[in-house]
Short mmCIF file of C-alpha atoms and ligand atoms in Angstrom, two decimals:
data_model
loop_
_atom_site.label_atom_id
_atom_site.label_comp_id
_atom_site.label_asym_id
_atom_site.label_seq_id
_atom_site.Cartn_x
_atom_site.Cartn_y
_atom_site.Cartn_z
CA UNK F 225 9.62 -29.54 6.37
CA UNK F 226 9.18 -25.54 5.70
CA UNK F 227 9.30 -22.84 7.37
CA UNK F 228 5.89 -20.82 6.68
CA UNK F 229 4.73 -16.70 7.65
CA UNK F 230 1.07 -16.69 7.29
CA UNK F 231 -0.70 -12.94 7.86
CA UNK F 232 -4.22 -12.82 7.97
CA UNK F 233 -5.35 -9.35 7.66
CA UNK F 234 -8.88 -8.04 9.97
CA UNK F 235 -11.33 -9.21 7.76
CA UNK F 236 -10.12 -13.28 7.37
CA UNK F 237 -10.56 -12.60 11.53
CA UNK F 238 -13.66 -10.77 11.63
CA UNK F 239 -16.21 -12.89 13.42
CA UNK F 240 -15.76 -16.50 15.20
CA UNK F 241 -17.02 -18.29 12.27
CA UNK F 242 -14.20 -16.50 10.16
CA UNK F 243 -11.50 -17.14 12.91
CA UNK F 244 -12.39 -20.84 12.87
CA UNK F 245 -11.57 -20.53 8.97
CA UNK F 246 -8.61 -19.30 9.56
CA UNK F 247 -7.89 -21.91 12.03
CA UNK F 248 -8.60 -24.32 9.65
CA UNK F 249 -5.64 -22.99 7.01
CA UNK F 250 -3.06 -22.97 9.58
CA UNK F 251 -3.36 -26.22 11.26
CA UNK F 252 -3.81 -27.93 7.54
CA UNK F 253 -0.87 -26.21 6.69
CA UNK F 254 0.70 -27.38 9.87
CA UNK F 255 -0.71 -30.84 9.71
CA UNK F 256 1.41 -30.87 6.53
CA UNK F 257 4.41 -30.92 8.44
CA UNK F 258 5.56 -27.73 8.39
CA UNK F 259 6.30 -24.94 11.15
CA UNK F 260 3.83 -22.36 11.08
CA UNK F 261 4.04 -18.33 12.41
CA UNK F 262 1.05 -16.83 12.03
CA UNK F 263 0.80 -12.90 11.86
CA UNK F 264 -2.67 -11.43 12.74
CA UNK F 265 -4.75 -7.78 12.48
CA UNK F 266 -7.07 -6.68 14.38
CA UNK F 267 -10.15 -8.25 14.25
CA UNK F 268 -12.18 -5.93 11.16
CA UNK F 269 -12.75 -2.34 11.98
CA UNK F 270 -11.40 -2.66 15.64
CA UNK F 271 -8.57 -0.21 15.17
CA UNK F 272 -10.65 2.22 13.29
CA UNK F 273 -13.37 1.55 16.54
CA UNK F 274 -10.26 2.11 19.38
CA UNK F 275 -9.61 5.30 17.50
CA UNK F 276 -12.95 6.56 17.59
CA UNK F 277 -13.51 5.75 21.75
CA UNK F 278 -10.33 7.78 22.13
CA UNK F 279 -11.70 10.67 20.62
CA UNK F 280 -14.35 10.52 22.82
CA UNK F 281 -12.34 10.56 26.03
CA UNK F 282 -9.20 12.84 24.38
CA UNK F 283 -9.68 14.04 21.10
CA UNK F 284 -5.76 15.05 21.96
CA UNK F 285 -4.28 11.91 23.10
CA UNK F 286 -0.80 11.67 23.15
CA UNK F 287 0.63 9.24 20.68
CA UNK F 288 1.51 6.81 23.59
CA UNK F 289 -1.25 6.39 24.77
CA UNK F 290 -3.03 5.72 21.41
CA UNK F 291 -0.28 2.62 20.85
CA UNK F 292 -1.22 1.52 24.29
CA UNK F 293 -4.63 1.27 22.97
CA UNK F 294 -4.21 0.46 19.40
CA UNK F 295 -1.89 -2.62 20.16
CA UNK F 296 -4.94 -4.16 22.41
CA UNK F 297 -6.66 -4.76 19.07
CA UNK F 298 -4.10 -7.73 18.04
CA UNK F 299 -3.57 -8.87 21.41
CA UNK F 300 -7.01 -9.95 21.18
CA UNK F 301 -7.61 -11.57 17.34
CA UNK F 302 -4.31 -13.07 18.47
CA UNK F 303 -5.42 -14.69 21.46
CA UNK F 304 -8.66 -15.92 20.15
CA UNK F 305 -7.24 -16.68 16.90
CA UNK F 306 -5.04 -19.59 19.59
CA UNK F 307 -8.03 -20.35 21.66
CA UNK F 308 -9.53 -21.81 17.91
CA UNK F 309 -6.52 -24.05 17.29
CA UNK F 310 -6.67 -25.44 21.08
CA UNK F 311 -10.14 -26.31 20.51
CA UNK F 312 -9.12 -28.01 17.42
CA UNK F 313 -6.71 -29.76 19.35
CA UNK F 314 -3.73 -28.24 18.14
CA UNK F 315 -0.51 -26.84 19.85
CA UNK F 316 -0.40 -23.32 19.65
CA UNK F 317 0.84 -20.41 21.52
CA UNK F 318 0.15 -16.66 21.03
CA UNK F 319 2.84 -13.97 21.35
CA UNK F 320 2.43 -10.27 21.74
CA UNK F 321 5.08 -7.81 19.09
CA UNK F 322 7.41 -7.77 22.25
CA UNK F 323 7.38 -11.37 22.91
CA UNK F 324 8.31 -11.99 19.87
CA UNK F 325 11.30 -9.99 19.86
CA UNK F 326 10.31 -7.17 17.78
CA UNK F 327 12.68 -4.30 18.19
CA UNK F 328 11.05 -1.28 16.55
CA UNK F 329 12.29 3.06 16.38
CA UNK F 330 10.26 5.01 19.48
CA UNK F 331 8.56 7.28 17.25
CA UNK F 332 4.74 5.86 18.42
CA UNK F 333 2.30 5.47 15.93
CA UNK F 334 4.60 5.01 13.12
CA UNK F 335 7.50 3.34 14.57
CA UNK F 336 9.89 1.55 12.36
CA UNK F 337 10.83 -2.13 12.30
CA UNK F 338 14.85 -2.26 13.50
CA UNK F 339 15.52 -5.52 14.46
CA UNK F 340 13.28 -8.88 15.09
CA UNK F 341 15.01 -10.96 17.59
CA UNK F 342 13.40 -14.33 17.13
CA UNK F 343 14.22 -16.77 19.92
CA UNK F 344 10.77 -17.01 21.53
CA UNK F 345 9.08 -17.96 18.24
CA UNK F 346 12.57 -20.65 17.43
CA UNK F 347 11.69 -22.02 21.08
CA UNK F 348 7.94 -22.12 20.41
CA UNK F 349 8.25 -24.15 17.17
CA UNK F 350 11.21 -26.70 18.58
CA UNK F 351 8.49 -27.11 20.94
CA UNK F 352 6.36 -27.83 18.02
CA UNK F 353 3.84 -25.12 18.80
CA UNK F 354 2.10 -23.28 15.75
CA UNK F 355 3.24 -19.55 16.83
CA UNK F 356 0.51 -16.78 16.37
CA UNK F 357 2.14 -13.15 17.18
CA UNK F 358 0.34 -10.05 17.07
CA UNK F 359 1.36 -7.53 13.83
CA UNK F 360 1.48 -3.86 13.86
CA UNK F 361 3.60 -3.96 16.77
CA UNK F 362 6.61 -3.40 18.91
CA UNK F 363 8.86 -2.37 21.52
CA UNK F 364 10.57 0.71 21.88
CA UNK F 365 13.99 1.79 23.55
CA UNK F 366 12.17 2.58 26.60
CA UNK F 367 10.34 -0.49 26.92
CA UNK F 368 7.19 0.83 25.53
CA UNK F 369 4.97 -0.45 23.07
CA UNK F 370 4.48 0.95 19.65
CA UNK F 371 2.48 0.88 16.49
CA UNK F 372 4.06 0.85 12.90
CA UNK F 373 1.34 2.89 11.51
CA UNK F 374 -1.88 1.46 9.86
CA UNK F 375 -2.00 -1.52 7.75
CA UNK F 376 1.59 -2.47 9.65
CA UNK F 377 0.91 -5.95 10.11
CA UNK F 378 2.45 -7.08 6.49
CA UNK F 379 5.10 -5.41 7.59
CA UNK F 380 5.13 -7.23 10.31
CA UNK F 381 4.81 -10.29 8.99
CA UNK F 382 7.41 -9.91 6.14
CA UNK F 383 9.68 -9.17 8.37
CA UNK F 384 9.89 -12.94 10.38
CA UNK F 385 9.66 -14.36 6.85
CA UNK F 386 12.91 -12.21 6.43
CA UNK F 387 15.23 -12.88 9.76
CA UNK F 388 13.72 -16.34 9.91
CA UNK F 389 14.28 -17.00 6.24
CA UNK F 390 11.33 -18.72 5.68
CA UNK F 391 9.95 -21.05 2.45
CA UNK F 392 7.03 -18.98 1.97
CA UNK F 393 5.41 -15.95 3.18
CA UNK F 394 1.70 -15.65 2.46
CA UNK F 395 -0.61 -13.06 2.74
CA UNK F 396 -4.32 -13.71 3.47
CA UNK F 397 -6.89 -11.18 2.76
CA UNK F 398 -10.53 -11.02 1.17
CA UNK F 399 -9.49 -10.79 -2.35
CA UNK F 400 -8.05 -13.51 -4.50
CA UNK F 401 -4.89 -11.24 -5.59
CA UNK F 402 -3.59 -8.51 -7.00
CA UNK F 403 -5.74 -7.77 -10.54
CA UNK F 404 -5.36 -5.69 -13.34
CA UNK F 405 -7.84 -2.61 -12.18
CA UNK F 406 -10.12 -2.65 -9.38
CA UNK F 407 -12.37 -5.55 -9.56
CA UNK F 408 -15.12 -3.93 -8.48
CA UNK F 409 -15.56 -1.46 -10.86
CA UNK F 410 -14.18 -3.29 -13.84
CA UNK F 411 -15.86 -6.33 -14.47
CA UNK F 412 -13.29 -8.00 -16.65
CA UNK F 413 -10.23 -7.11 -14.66
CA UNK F 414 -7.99 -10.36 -14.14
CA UNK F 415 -6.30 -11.83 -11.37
CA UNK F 416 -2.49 -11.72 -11.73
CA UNK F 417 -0.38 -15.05 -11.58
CA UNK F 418 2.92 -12.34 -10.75
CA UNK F 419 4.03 -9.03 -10.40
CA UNK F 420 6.91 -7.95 -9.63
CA UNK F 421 8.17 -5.80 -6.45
CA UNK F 422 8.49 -2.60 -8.01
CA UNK F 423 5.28 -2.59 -9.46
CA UNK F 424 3.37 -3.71 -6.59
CA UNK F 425 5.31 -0.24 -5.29
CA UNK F 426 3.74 1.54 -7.89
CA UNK F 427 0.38 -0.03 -8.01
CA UNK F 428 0.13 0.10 -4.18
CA UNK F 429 1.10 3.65 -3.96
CA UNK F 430 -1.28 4.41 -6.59
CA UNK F 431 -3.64 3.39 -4.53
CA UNK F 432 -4.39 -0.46 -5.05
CA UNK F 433 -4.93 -0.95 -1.79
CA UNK F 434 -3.44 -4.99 -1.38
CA UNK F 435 -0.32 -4.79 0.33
CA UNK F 436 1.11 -2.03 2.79
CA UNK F 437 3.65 -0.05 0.79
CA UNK F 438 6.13 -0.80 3.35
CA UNK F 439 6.03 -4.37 3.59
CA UNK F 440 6.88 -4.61 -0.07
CA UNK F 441 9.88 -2.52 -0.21
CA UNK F 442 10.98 -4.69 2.63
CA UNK F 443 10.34 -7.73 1.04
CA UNK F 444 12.18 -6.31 -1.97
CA UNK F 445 15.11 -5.61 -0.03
CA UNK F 446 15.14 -8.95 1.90
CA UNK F 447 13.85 -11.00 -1.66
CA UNK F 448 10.99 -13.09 0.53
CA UNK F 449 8.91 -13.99 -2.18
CA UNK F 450 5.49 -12.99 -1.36
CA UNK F 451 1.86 -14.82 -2.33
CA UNK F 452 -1.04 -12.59 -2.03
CA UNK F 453 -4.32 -14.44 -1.60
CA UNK F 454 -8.11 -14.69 -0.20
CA UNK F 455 -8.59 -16.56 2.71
CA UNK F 456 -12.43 -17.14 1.75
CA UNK F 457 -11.62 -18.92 -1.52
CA UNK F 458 -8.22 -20.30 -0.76
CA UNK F 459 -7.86 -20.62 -4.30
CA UNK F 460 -3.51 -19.80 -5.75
CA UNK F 461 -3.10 -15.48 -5.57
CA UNK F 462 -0.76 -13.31 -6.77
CA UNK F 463 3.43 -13.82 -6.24
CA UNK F 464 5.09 -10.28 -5.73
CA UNK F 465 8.84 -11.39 -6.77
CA UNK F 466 11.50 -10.15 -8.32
CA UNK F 467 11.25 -9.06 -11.77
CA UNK F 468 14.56 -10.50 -12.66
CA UNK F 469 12.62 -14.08 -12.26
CA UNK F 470 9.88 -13.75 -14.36
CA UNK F 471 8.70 -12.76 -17.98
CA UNK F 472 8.00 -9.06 -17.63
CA UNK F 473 4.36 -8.01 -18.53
CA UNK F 474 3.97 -5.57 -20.51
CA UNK F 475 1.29 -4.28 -18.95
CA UNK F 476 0.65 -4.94 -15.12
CA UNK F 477 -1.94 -3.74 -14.08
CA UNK F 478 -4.18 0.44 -13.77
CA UNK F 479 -4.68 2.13 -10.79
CA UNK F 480 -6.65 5.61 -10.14
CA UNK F 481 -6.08 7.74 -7.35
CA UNK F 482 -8.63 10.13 -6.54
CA UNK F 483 -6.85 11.99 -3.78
CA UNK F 484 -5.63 14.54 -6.08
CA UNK F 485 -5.76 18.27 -6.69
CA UNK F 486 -4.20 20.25 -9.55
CA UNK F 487 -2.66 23.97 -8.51
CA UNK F 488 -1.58 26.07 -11.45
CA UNK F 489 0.37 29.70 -10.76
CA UNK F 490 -0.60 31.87 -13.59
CA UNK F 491 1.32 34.33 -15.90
CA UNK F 492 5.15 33.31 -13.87
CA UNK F 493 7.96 35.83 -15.38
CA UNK F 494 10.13 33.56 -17.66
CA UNK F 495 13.41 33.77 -16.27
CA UNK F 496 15.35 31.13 -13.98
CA UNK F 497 14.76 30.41 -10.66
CA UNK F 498 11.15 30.72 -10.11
CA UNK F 499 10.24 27.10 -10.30
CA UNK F 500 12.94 26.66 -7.19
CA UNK F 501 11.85 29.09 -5.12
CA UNK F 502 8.21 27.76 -5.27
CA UNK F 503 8.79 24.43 -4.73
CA UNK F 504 10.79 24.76 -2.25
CA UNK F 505 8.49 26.95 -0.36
CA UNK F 506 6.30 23.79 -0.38
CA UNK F 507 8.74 21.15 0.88
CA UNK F 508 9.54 23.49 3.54
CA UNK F 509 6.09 22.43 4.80
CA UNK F 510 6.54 18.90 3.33
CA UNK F 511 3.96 19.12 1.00
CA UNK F 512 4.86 16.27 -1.67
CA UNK F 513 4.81 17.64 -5.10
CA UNK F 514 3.23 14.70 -7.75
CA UNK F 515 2.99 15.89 -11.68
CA UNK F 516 4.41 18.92 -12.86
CA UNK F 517 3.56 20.79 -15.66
CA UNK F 518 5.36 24.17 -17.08
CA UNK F 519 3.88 25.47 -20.33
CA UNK F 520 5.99 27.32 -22.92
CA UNK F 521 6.77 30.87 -21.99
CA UNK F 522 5.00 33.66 -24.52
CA UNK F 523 5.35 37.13 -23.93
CA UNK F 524 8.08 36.88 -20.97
CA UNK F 525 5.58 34.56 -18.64
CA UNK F 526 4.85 30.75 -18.22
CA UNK F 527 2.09 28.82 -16.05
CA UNK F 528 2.95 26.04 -13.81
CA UNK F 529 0.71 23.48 -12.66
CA UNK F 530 1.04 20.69 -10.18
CA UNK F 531 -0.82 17.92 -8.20
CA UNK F 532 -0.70 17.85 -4.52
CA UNK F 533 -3.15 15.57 -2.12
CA UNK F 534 -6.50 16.72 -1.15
CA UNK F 535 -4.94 17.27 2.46
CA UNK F 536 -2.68 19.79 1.24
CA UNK F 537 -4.39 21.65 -0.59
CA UNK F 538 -5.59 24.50 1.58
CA UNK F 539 -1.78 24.87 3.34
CA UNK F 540 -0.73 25.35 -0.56
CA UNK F 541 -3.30 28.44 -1.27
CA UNK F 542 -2.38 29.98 1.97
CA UNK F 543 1.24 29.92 1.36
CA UNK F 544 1.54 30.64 -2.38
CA UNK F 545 -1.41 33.30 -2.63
CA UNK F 546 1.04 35.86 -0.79
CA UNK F 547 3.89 35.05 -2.75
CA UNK F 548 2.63 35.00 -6.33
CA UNK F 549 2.68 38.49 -5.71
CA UNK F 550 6.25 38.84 -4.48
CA UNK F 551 7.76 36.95 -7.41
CA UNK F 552 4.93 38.74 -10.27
CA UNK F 553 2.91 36.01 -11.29
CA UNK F 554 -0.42 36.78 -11.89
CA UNK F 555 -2.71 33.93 -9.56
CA UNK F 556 -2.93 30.77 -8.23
CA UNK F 557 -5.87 28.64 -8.88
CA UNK F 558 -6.95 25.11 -8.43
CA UNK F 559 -8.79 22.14 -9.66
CA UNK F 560 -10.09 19.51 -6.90
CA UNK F 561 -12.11 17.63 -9.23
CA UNK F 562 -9.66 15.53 -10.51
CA UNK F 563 -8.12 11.89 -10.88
CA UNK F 564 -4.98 10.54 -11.60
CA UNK F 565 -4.93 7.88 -14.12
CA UNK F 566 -1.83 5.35 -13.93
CA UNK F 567 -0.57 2.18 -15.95
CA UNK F 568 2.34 0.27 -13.97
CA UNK F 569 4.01 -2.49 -16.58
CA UNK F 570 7.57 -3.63 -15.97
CA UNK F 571 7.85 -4.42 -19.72
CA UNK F 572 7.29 -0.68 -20.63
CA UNK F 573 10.85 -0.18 -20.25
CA UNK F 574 11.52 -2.17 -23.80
CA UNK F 575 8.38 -1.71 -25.47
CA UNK F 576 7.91 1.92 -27.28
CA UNK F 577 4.38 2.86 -28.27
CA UNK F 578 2.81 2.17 -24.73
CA UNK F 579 1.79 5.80 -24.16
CA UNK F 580 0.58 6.30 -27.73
CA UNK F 581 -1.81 3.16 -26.88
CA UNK F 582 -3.29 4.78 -24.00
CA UNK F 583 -3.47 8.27 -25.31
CA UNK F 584 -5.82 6.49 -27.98
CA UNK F 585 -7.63 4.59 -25.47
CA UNK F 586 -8.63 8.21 -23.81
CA UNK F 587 -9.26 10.08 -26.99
CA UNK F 588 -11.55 7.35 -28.34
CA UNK F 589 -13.59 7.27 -24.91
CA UNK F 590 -13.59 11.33 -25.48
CA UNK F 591 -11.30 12.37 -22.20
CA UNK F 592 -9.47 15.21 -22.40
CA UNK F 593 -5.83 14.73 -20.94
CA UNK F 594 -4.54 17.90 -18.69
CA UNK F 595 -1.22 16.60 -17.70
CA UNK F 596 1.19 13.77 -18.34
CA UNK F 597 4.14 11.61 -16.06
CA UNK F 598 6.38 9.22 -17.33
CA UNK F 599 8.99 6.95 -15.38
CA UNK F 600 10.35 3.47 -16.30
CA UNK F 601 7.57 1.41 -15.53
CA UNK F 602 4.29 3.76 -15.29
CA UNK F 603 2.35 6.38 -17.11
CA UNK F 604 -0.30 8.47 -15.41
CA UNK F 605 -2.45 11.10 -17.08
CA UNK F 606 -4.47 13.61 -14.64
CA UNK F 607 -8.22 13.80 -16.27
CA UNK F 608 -11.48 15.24 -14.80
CA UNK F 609 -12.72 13.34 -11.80
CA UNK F 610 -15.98 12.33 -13.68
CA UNK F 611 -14.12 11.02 -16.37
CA UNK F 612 -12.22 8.18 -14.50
CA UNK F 613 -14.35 5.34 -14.15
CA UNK F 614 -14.68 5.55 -17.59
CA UNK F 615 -10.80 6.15 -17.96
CA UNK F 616 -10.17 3.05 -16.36
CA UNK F 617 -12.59 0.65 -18.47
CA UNK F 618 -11.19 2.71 -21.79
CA UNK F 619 -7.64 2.24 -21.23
CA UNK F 620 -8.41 -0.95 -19.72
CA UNK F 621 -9.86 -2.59 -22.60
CA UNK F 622 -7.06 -1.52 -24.74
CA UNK F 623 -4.74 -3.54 -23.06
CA UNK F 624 -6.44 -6.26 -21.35
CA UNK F 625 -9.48 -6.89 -24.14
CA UNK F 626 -10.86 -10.45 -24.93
CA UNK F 627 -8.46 -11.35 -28.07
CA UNK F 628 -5.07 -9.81 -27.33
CA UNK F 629 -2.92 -12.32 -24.83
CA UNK F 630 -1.60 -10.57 -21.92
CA UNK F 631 1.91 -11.23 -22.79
CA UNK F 632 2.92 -10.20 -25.90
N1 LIG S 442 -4.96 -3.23 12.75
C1 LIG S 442 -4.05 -2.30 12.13
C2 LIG S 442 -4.81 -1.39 11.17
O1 LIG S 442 -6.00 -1.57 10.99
C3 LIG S 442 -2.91 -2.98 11.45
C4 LIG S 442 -3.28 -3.80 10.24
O2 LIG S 442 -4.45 -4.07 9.99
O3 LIG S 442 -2.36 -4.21 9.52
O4 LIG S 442 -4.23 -0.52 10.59
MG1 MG S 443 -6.81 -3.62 10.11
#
């Protein structure tokens, strides 16, 4: 017998025929002998739809209130999600984050995880219940519910697979995985058998949008081997593991992020200093600094250019306009048209010529690079907005075409 999370995210819940689906992979997976806790969203846009009636009563609501509300959304997909399996003629109990013994920071709407006290969901399964709890959710120190920010119920989820040490955690959504570019716009992207933690990290913050950021570094920490996979197909997804355990791709997968703009000071005297005093003007207002670029100084000045998000970038202009002045650079101007370009491959790290690779793959598809990042395991490139579906396929092909296996 084994111990299996199950997390099925809004859209696996999103009508009753879809709920009945869902039904229908837990209690086979409990008819299989094993004990079953089931995490569940909100049923499929019902969070963004509770956020949009509050606006219309309180465009200002306090943040408590809003978790009051938002938290409703699970409590019912969890409760329906049970009423399915009793129809089915199944044992089965739902649990709210509280019940469950979820012990979470008070900051309200993005509260964090501290401790998951699991006796209700121990006594529910001795009891041979399947246990359905609701994700995204919490109490706080003063006994008040809380949210843990959107997309929270992986967290959620990974976190009873953690303090309950379970066989398997699995993660139900509507696509089959985790693939090698965005399957929509790239028709031969592939489905990956494994990926490891760190670049999930990288792909998901790069805005592959499969698994909340969170939830992986947590599963990381915790090493609950995760399965990412559709609950429409039910067909084997992805395992995010640890690299360690499995023959590093080279390549794992390209992600583009479109929520970019590109600042540049202008004509910055050359002398130390300068770079410090700028950026930390912005992290004073916690604007996140991405790329960097400093050209070569000529004639006693230099130009730097970063990459911000689109949020940020009117605070930027408004606080380095006045000082360019103050410190004798020239001007600040920007670039909002723009797209970050990233490959994420674990087996980088021992295999030189990566960059040169997709350097070529942009040159022959005619892109012009503007700036460059390296770490261990990814590469980005910034390149015009326009350019990036075409980015994608380009670099894409080079690494992923027809004749070349995947695994060198
Ligand atoms: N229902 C919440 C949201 O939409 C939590 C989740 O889906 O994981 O963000
Ligand atoms: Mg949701």
């Amino acid at each position: 017998m084994s111990l299996i999370v199950q997390k099925f995210g809004g859209s696996s819940v999103a009508n009753a025929e879809r709920v009945f689906n869902v039904a229908d992979i837990i209690t086979k997976a409990y008819s299989q002998d094993n004990d079953i806790v089931v995490v569940v969203s909100a049923q499929g846009d019902t969070t963004d739809d509770l956020i949009a009636k509050a606006k219309e009563i309180n465009g200002d609501a306090s943040k408590r209130e809003m978790d009051m509300l938002l938290t409703a959304g699970e409590q019912i997909s969890a409760s329906l999600l049970a009423m399915a399996i009793e129809k089915m003629g199944y044992p089965v109990v739902s649990l709210l984050g509280w019940q469950a013994g979820f012990h979470t920071s008070s900051a309200y709407g993005s509260a964090r995880i501290k401790r998951v006290v699991p006796d209700r969901i121990k006594k529910e399964l001795d009891k041979k219940n399947i246990v359905i709890v609701t994700g995204f959710q919490g109490l706080n120190r003063y006994n008040d519910m809380t949210t843990l920010g959107r997309g929270g119920s992986d967290t959620s989820a990974v976190a009873i697979a953690a303090v309950m040490n379970a066989d398997l955690c699995q993660i139900f959504t509507d696509v089959e995985g985790v693939f090698t570019a965005d399957p929509r716009k790239v028709k031969n992207a592939r489905k990956l058998d494994v990926i490891s933690y760190d670049e999930m990290l990288e792909l998901a913050s790069l805005g592959a949008q499969v698994l909340n950021n969170r939830s992986v570094e947590m599963a990381k920490k915790y090493g609950i081997e995760l399965e990412v996979l559709s609950s429409m197909t039910r067909k084997p997804g992805t395992i995010v593991k640890e690299a360690k355990k499995m023959e590093k791709m080279l390549i794992s997968g390209i992600a583009r992020d479109d929520d970019v703009a590109r600042v540049s000071i202008i004509g910055v005297p050359d002398k130390p200093g300068l770079a410090f005093r700028i950026f930390s003007k912005l992290s004073a207002k916690n604007i996140n600094v991405d790329l960097i670029l400093q050209s070569v100084g000529r004639n006693g000045t230099k130009d730097i250019s970063f990459t911000i998000s689109q949020a940020n970038l009117k605070d930027t202009i408004e606080i380095l306009n006045p000082y360019v002045e103050l410190i004798g650079a020239t001007n600040v101007v920007y670039d909002d048209k723009v797209a970050k370009v990233s490959i994420v491959g674990a087996g980088m790290e021992t295999h030189p010529g990566i960059a040169a690779q997709m350097f070529e793959a942009l040159y022959e598809a005619d892109i012009n690079i503007q700036m460059i990042a390296t770490s261990e395991i990814k590469i980005s490139v910034l390149i015009k907005r326009d350019d990036a579906d075409k980015a994608v396929s380009a670099i894409h092909n080079k690494f992923f075409s027809e004749t070349e296996p995947i695994n060198p």
